[in-house]
């Protein structure tokens, strides 16, 4: 692992909790002799040295703090090595002092992701589970956390393993016929493509899962657009449940965009409140209008607000027609619906998704959130045991495997069994990259270097 700074088994330490005032702080350590090294500076060395795995020892780090030491014995630990976790009082100075004491007592500062890397190389986690750890840390909604938890529980690994079995079973059958052929007819009749078709179907589903999984991980860009006084800032505040944007009856109040993270029925999104669309001689407001148009071109979804009391004008219709070309989805949001019996779409195509709300009174916001979720083509509900890809790296590898399996199926029609074997071996190599059975060093470096220190 020349590209990595990690040295397996070397005692390492890191602060595992946020370095901020708190009730408790945790400093964790792992590696060969880590328990023995800590015992030298612990008030009860014998108790620590004799402690069984998965137990806690009370004591002191002299002149620093009263602590609890959680002891984990190899191989029954997160890293597969001996580990300790020191729970101390959560003052920033206290935690930092405990950590510095370990560094001065034979421990090395852990690199980013080094604990998880050790779990991987010691067979405690494959790459799909290792990446899921980072996904959980970075998750922005309960739904995105649940999806990552499924991968941490092993559902993606099990799916990949099932696909491998389909391929391996096919390979075994082909190689028997290659080694012990009876005649051409038996070779031609011996190839059963059913297992490969199952593998292709499973790989296709995995590849397609990345579209929604990426939204849950990275979040969608949702932009509020509409004429001045359509109620964009009111809706922005209502969705966030706080007064972030200035609301006024004066046209042109919002002159620049503001943004905030929000949860749309489990989908994390960056919500943008923008300047109202209108012709203006105000130089500053005109810049804001231009920025609104730029943001709408980069959006994953546009929520276009129309004042139900006023209805649409030609400017509304022109914007909607320009942005309903299939590239960027748009939901037509009829606002102030508490003031009218019902809003009508006018000349807007009926197929356009619509929602009827009152941002001021909070009416219809749940309906709008569900419309956002549906329009972004995300499944209605994700169970913990459902399977989806967790990274772009995994998607690329699955696509390579799918291409090889598809090519093998095409070749099998001409009974070119040697060529089929090569394709299937290539597919297994690609799937090995997903789980970490076959992984170049630069890929490992990229994966673990994006973890935080202490994980």
Coordinates of C-alpha atoms in Angstrom, one line a residue:
X1 CA 0.0 0.0 0.0
X2 CA 2.7 2.5 -1.0
X3 CA 0.1 5.2 -1.8
X4 CA -1.3 5.0 1.7
X5 CA 0.2 6.5 4.9
X6 CA -1.3 3.7 7.0
X7 CA 0.9 1.2 8.8
X8 CA -1.2 -1.8 9.9
X9 CA -0.9 -2.8 13.6
X10 CA 1.1 0.3 14.6
X11 CA -0.6 1.9 17.6
X12 CA -2.7 4.8 16.5
X13 CA -5.0 7.3 18.4
X14 CA -7.5 9.9 17.4
X15 CA -10.3 12.1 18.9
X16 CA -13.5 10.3 17.9
X17 CA -16.0 13.0 19.0
X18 CA -16.4 16.6 17.9
X19 CA -13.8 18.9 19.4
X20 CA -16.3 21.1 21.1
X21 CA -17.7 21.6 24.6
X22 CA -19.9 18.6 25.5
X23 CA -20.8 16.3 28.4
X24 CA -18.4 13.6 27.2
X25 CA -15.5 13.2 24.8
X26 CA -14.0 10.0 23.4
X27 CA -10.4 9.3 22.4
X28 CA -10.0 6.0 20.6
X29 CA -6.9 3.9 20.0
X30 CA -6.1 0.7 18.0
X31 CA -3.2 -1.5 17.2
X32 CA -0.7 -3.9 18.6
X33 CA 0.2 -3.3 22.3
X34 CA -2.3 -0.4 22.5
X35 CA -3.7 -1.8 25.8
X36 CA -0.3 -2.3 27.2
X37 CA 0.8 1.3 26.2
X38 CA -2.3 2.8 27.9
X39 CA -1.8 0.7 31.0
X40 CA 1.6 2.5 31.6
X41 CA -0.2 5.8 32.1
X42 CA -3.4 4.5 33.6
X43 CA -4.1 4.6 37.4
X44 CA -5.1 0.9 37.5
X45 CA -2.7 -0.9 35.1
X46 CA -3.3 -4.4 36.3
X47 CA -7.1 -4.1 36.0
X48 CA -6.7 -2.8 32.4
X49 CA -4.2 -5.5 31.4
X50 CA -6.5 -8.2 32.8
X51 CA -9.7 -6.8 31.4
X52 CA -11.6 -9.0 29.0
X53 CA -12.9 -7.8 25.7
X54 CA -16.1 -5.8 25.6
X55 CA -15.7 -4.6 29.2
X56 CA -15.2 -1.2 30.8
X57 CA -12.5 -0.2 33.3
X58 CA -12.9 2.8 35.6
X59 CA -9.8 4.8 36.6
X60 CA -7.8 8.0 36.2
X61 CA -5.3 9.5 33.8
X62 CA -3.3 11.2 36.6
X63 CA -3.5 14.9 36.8
X64 CA -5.9 15.0 33.8
X65 CA -9.3 13.4 34.3
X66 CA -11.4 10.6 35.7
X67 CA -12.1 8.2 32.8
X68 CA -13.8 5.0 31.6
X69 CA -11.8 2.8 29.3
X70 CA -13.7 0.5 27.0
X71 CA -11.6 -2.5 26.1
X72 CA -11.9 -4.5 22.9
X73 CA -9.8 -7.5 22.2
X74 CA -8.8 -8.7 18.8
X75 CA -10.4 -10.0 16.6
X76 CA -13.7 -8.9 18.2
X77 CA -13.4 -5.2 17.6
X78 CA -14.2 -2.7 14.9
X79 CA -10.7 -2.8 13.4
X80 CA -10.0 -6.5 14.2
X81 CA -7.2 -5.4 16.4
X82 CA -6.9 -4.6 20.1
X83 CA -8.7 -1.3 20.7
X84 CA -9.5 1.0 23.6
X85 CA -11.9 4.0 23.8
X86 CA -11.3 6.5 26.6
X87 CA -14.4 8.3 27.7
X88 CA -13.6 11.5 29.5
X89 CA -15.3 14.8 30.4
X90 CA -16.1 16.7 27.2
X91 CA -14.2 20.0 27.7
X92 CA -12.1 20.8 24.6
X93 CA -9.0 21.2 26.7
X94 CA -9.5 17.9 28.6
X95 CA -10.1 15.9 25.4
X96 CA -7.1 17.5 23.7
X97 CA -4.9 16.8 26.7
X98 CA -5.9 13.1 26.8
X99 CA -5.1 12.8 23.1
X100 CA -1.8 14.5 23.4
X101 CA -0.9 12.2 26.3
X102 CA -1.4 9.2 24.1
X103 CA 0.7 10.7 21.3
X104 CA 3.5 11.2 23.9
X105 CA 3.2 7.6 25.1
X106 CA 3.9 5.6 22.0
X107 CA 0.8 6.2 19.8
X108 CA 0.8 7.8 16.4
X109 CA -1.8 10.2 15.2
X110 CA -4.3 8.3 13.0
X111 CA -4.8 9.3 9.4
X112 CA -8.2 10.0 7.9
X113 CA -10.2 6.8 7.7
X114 CA -7.4 4.7 9.2
X115 CA -9.6 2.9 11.7
X116 CA -12.1 1.9 8.9
X117 CA -9.2 0.9 6.6
X118 CA -7.9 -1.5 9.3
X119 CA -11.4 -3.0 9.6
X120 CA -11.3 -3.5 5.8
X121 CA -7.8 -5.1 5.6
X122 CA -8.6 -7.3 8.7
X123 CA -11.7 -8.7 7.0
X124 CA -14.1 -6.9 9.4
X125 CA -15.8 -5.0 6.6
X126 CA -15.8 -5.0 2.8
X127 CA -15.6 -1.8 0.8
X128 CA -19.3 -1.4 0.5
X129 CA -19.7 -1.4 4.3
X130 CA -16.6 0.9 4.7
X131 CA -18.1 3.4 2.4
X132 CA -21.5 3.1 4.1
X133 CA -19.8 4.3 7.3
X134 CA -18.9 7.6 5.6
X135 CA -22.4 7.8 4.1
X136 CA -24.0 7.6 7.5
X137 CA -21.7 10.3 8.9
X138 CA -22.6 12.6 5.9
X139 CA -26.3 11.7 5.7
X140 CA -28.7 14.7 5.8
X141 CA -32.0 13.1 6.4
X142 CA -33.4 10.0 8.1
X143 CA -34.1 8.4 4.8
X144 CA -30.5 8.9 3.5
X145 CA -29.2 7.5 6.8
X146 CA -31.5 4.5 6.5
X147 CA -30.4 3.7 3.0
X148 CA -26.7 3.9 4.1
X149 CA -27.5 1.7 7.1
X150 CA -28.8 -0.9 4.8
X151 CA -25.5 -1.0 3.0
X152 CA -23.7 -1.1 6.4
X153 CA -25.8 -4.1 7.3
X154 CA -24.6 -5.9 4.2
X155 CA -27.5 -5.8 1.7
X156 CA -25.4 -4.5 -1.1
X157 CA -22.6 -7.0 -0.4
X158 CA -25.2 -9.8 -0.4
X159 CA -26.7 -8.7 -3.7
X160 CA -23.2 -8.5 -5.3
X161 CA -22.4 -12.0 -3.9
X162 CA -25.6 -13.3 -5.4
X163 CA -24.7 -12.0 -8.8
X164 CA -21.3 -13.5 -8.5
X165 CA -22.9 -16.9 -7.8
X166 CA -24.9 -16.7 -11.0
X167 CA -21.7 -16.0 -13.0
X168 CA -19.6 -18.6 -11.2
X169 CA -22.2 -21.3 -11.8
X170 CA -22.3 -20.5 -15.5
X171 CA -18.5 -20.5 -15.7
X172 CA -18.3 -23.9 -14.0
X173 CA -20.8 -25.4 -16.5
X174 CA -19.0 -23.9 -19.5
X175 CA -15.6 -25.0 -18.4
X176 CA -16.8 -28.6 -17.9
X177 CA -17.9 -28.6 -21.5
X178 CA -14.7 -27.1 -22.7
X179 CA -12.6 -29.6 -20.9
X180 CA -14.7 -32.6 -21.6
X181 CA -16.6 -32.1 -24.8
X182 CA -18.5 -35.1 -26.2
X183 CA -19.6 -33.6 -29.5
X184 CA -20.6 -30.2 -31.1
X185 CA -24.3 -30.8 -30.4
X186 CA -23.8 -31.3 -26.7
X187 CA -21.6 -28.2 -26.5
X188 CA -24.2 -26.2 -28.3
X189 CA -27.0 -27.5 -26.1
X190 CA -25.0 -27.2 -22.9
X191 CA -25.0 -23.5 -22.5
X192 CA -27.8 -22.3 -20.3
X193 CA -28.1 -18.6 -20.3
X194 CA -30.7 -18.4 -17.6
X195 CA -28.2 -17.7 -14.8
X196 CA -26.5 -15.0 -16.8
X197 CA -29.9 -13.4 -17.5
X198 CA -30.6 -13.3 -13.8
X199 CA -27.1 -11.6 -13.3
X200 CA -27.8 -9.1 -16.0
X201 CA -31.2 -8.2 -14.5
X202 CA -29.7 -7.7 -11.0
X203 CA -26.9 -5.6 -12.4
X204 CA -29.3 -3.5 -14.4
X205 CA -31.3 -2.8 -11.2
X206 CA -28.2 -1.9 -9.3
X207 CA -27.0 0.5 -12.0
X208 CA -30.4 2.2 -12.2
X209 CA -30.5 2.6 -8.4
X210 CA -27.7 5.1 -8.4
X211 CA -29.9 7.9 -9.8
X212 CA -32.1 8.0 -6.6
X213 CA -29.3 7.1 -4.2
X214 CA -27.2 10.0 -5.5
X215 CA -30.0 12.4 -4.7
X216 CA -30.3 11.0 -1.2
X217 CA -26.5 11.4 -0.7
X218 CA -25.7 14.7 -2.4
X219 CA -29.1 16.4 -2.2
X220 CA -31.2 18.0 -5.0
X221 CA -31.0 21.7 -6.1
X222 CA -34.6 23.0 -5.8
X223 CA -35.1 26.6 -7.0
X224 CA -38.1 28.7 -6.2
X225 CA -39.0 30.9 -9.3
X226 CA -41.9 33.1 -10.2
X227 CA -43.0 36.7 -10.6
X228 CA -42.6 39.3 -7.8
X229 CA -45.0 38.9 -4.9
X230 CA -45.9 35.3 -5.9
X231 CA -45.0 34.2 -2.4
X232 CA -41.6 32.6 -2.9
X233 CA -40.0 34.0 0.2
X234 CA -43.1 33.1 2.2
X235 CA -42.9 29.6 1.0
X236 CA -39.2 29.5 1.7
X237 CA -39.8 30.5 5.3
X238 CA -42.8 28.1 5.6
X239 CA -40.8 25.1 4.4
X240 CA -37.9 25.9 6.7
X241 CA -40.2 26.8 9.6
X242 CA -38.2 29.9 10.3
X243 CA -38.1 33.5 9.1
X244 CA -35.0 33.4 6.9
X245 CA -36.2 35.5 4.0
X246 CA -37.6 39.0 4.2
X247 CA -41.3 39.0 3.2
X248 CA -42.9 42.2 2.0
X249 CA -45.8 43.4 -0.3
X250 CA -43.3 45.7 -2.0
X251 CA -42.2 44.3 -5.4
X252 CA -38.5 43.6 -5.8
X253 CA -37.8 43.0 -2.1
X254 CA -35.7 39.9 -2.8
X255 CA -32.8 41.0 -4.9
X256 CA -30.4 38.1 -4.5
X257 CA -30.9 34.4 -3.8
X258 CA -30.5 32.8 -0.4
X259 CA -30.3 29.1 0.2
X260 CA -30.7 26.5 3.0
X261 CA -30.8 22.7 3.4
X262 CA -34.2 21.2 3.7
X263 CA -35.9 17.8 4.0
X264 CA -38.5 17.0 1.3
X265 CA -40.2 13.8 2.6
X266 CA -36.8 12.3 3.2
X267 CA -34.9 13.8 0.2
X268 CA -32.2 16.3 1.2
X269 CA -32.3 19.4 -0.9
X270 CA -30.7 22.8 -1.2
X271 CA -33.6 25.2 -1.5
X272 CA -33.0 28.5 -3.2
X273 CA -35.2 31.6 -2.7
X274 CA -34.7 33.9 -5.7
X275 CA -35.5 37.4 -7.0
X276 CA -38.9 37.8 -8.7
X277 CA -38.9 37.6 -12.5
X278 CA -39.9 40.9 -14.1
X279 CA -38.5 43.6 -16.3
X280 CA -36.9 46.3 -14.1
X281 CA -34.8 49.4 -14.5
X282 CA -33.2 48.9 -11.1
X283 CA -29.6 47.8 -11.8
X284 CA -29.2 45.7 -8.6
X285 CA -32.6 44.0 -9.0
X286 CA -31.8 43.2 -12.6
X287 CA -28.7 41.4 -11.5
X288 CA -30.8 39.4 -9.1
X289 CA -33.3 38.5 -11.9
X290 CA -30.4 37.3 -14.0
X291 CA -29.0 35.2 -11.2
X292 CA -32.5 33.6 -10.8
X293 CA -32.4 32.6 -14.5
X294 CA -28.9 31.2 -14.1
X295 CA -30.0 29.1 -11.0
X296 CA -33.0 27.8 -12.8
X297 CA -30.7 26.4 -15.6
X298 CA -28.7 24.5 -13.0
X299 CA -31.6 23.2 -10.9
X300 CA -32.6 19.6 -10.4
X301 CA -36.2 20.9 -9.9
X302 CA -38.0 24.2 -10.3
X303 CA -40.9 25.2 -8.1
X304 CA -42.7 27.9 -10.1
X305 CA -45.0 29.9 -8.0
X306 CA -48.1 31.7 -9.4
X307 CA -50.4 33.9 -7.3
X308 CA -53.8 32.2 -7.5
X309 CA -55.6 35.5 -7.0
X310 CA -54.0 37.1 -10.0
X311 CA -53.5 34.0 -12.3
X312 CA -50.9 33.6 -15.0
X313 CA -49.7 36.2 -17.5
X314 CA -47.7 35.7 -20.7
X315 CA -44.4 36.0 -18.8
X316 CA -45.3 33.1 -16.6
X317 CA -46.4 31.0 -19.6
X318 CA -43.2 31.9 -21.5
X319 CA -40.9 30.8 -18.6
X320 CA -42.8 27.5 -18.0
X321 CA -42.7 26.7 -21.7
X322 CA -39.0 27.4 -21.9
X323 CA -38.3 25.1 -18.9
X324 CA -40.6 22.2 -19.7
X325 CA -38.3 20.8 -22.4
X326 CA -37.6 17.6 -20.4
X327 CA -34.2 18.6 -19.1
X328 CA -35.3 20.2 -15.8
X329 CA -38.5 19.1 -14.1
X330 CA -40.9 21.8 -13.0
X331 CA -43.8 21.8 -10.6
X332 CA -46.4 24.6 -11.0
X333 CA -47.2 25.8 -7.5
X334 CA -50.5 27.8 -7.1
X335 CA -50.0 29.9 -4.0
X336 CA -52.5 31.8 -1.9
X337 CA -55.1 29.1 -2.5
X338 CA -56.8 30.0 0.8
X339 CA -58.2 33.1 -1.0
X340 CA -59.8 31.3 -4.0
X341 CA -62.0 28.2 -4.3
X342 CA -59.6 26.5 -6.7
X343 CA -56.8 27.4 -9.0
X344 CA -56.8 26.4 -12.6
X345 CA -53.9 25.7 -14.9
X346 CA -55.1 27.9 -17.7
X347 CA -53.2 27.1 -20.9
X348 CA -50.5 25.1 -19.1
X349 CA -50.3 21.4 -20.1
X350 CA -52.4 19.2 -17.8
X351 CA -49.4 16.7 -17.6
X352 CA -47.4 19.3 -15.8
X353 CA -47.1 18.4 -12.0
X354 CA -49.0 21.0 -9.9
X355 CA -49.6 21.7 -6.2
X356 CA -52.0 24.1 -4.5
X357 CA -50.8 25.7 -1.3
X358 CA -51.0 28.7 1.0
X359 CA -47.5 29.5 2.1
X360 CA -48.9 32.1 4.6
X361 CA -51.2 29.6 6.3
X362 CA -49.1 26.5 5.8
X363 CA -51.8 24.8 3.7
X364 CA -50.7 22.1 1.2
X365 CA -47.1 21.9 2.2
X366 CA -47.2 18.2 2.7
X367 CA -48.8 17.8 -0.7
X368 CA -46.0 19.9 -2.2
X369 CA -43.3 17.8 -0.5
X370 CA -44.7 14.6 -1.9
X371 CA -44.9 16.1 -5.3
X372 CA -41.2 17.1 -5.1
X373 CA -40.4 13.5 -4.1
X374 CA -42.4 12.0 -6.9
X375 CA -41.1 14.4 -9.5
X376 CA -37.5 13.6 -8.6
X377 CA -38.3 10.0 -9.5
X378 CA -37.4 8.6 -6.1
X379 CA -39.2 5.5 -4.8
X380 CA -42.1 6.2 -2.4
X381 CA -40.5 4.3 0.4
X382 CA -37.1 2.8 1.0
X383 CA -36.9 -0.2 3.3
X384 CA -33.7 -0.8 5.3
X385 CA -33.1 -4.1 3.4
X386 CA -33.6 -2.6 -0.1
X387 CA -30.4 -2.5 -2.2
X388 CA -28.9 0.4 -3.9
X389 CA -25.4 1.6 -4.8
X390 CA -23.6 3.9 -2.5
X391 CA -21.0 5.7 -4.6
X392 CA -20.0 6.7 -8.2
X393 CA -17.1 4.3 -7.9
X394 CA -19.5 1.4 -7.3
X395 CA -21.7 2.5 -10.2
X396 CA -18.8 2.5 -12.6
X397 CA -17.7 -1.0 -11.5
X398 CA -21.3 -2.4 -11.8
X399 CA -21.6 -0.9 -15.3
X400 CA -18.3 -2.6 -16.3
X401 CA -19.7 -5.9 -15.0
X402 CA -23.0 -5.4 -16.8
X403 CA -21.3 -4.7 -20.0
X404 CA -19.2 -7.9 -19.7
X405 CA -22.3 -10.0 -18.9
X406 CA -24.3 -8.5 -21.7
X407 CA -21.4 -9.2 -24.1
X408 CA -21.2 -12.8 -22.9
X409 CA -24.9 -13.3 -23.5
X410 CA -24.5 -12.0 -27.1
X411 CA -21.5 -14.2 -27.8
X412 CA -23.3 -17.2 -26.3
X413 CA -25.7 -17.2 -29.2
X414 CA -22.8 -18.2 -31.5
X415 CA -21.5 -20.7 -28.9
X416 CA -18.1 -19.0 -28.7
X417 CA -17.5 -20.4 -25.2
X418 CA -13.9 -19.4 -24.8
X419 CA -14.8 -15.8 -25.4
X420 CA -17.8 -16.1 -23.0
X421 CA -15.4 -17.3 -20.3
X422 CA -13.2 -14.2 -20.7
X423 CA -16.2 -11.9 -20.5
X424 CA -17.4 -13.6 -17.3
X425 CA -14.0 -13.4 -15.7
X426 CA -13.9 -9.7 -16.5
X427 CA -17.4 -9.3 -14.9
X428 CA -16.1 -11.0 -11.7
X429 CA -13.1 -8.7 -11.6
X430 CA -15.4 -5.7 -11.9
X431 CA -17.6 -6.9 -9.1
X432 CA -14.5 -7.6 -7.0
X433 CA -13.8 -3.9 -7.3
X434 CA -17.2 -3.1 -5.7
X435 CA -16.6 -5.2 -2.6
X436 CA -12.8 -4.7 -2.4
X437 CA -11.7 -8.2 -3.5
X438 CA -9.9 -6.6 -6.4
X439 CA -8.9 -3.0 -5.7
X440 CA -6.1 -0.8 -7.0
X441 CA -4.2 1.2 -4.3
X442 CA -5.2 4.6 -5.8
X443 CA -8.9 3.6 -5.3
X444 CA -8.3 2.7 -1.7
X445 CA -6.4 6.0 -1.1
X446 CA -9.4 7.9 -2.6
X447 CA -12.0 6.1 -0.5
X448 CA -10.4 6.3 2.9
X449 CA -8.8 9.8 2.6
X450 CA -12.3 11.3 2.5
X451 CA -13.2 9.9 6.0
X452 CA -12.8 12.1 9.0
X453 CA -10.0 11.4 11.5
X454 CA -11.2 9.0 14.1
X455 CA -13.2 6.8 11.7

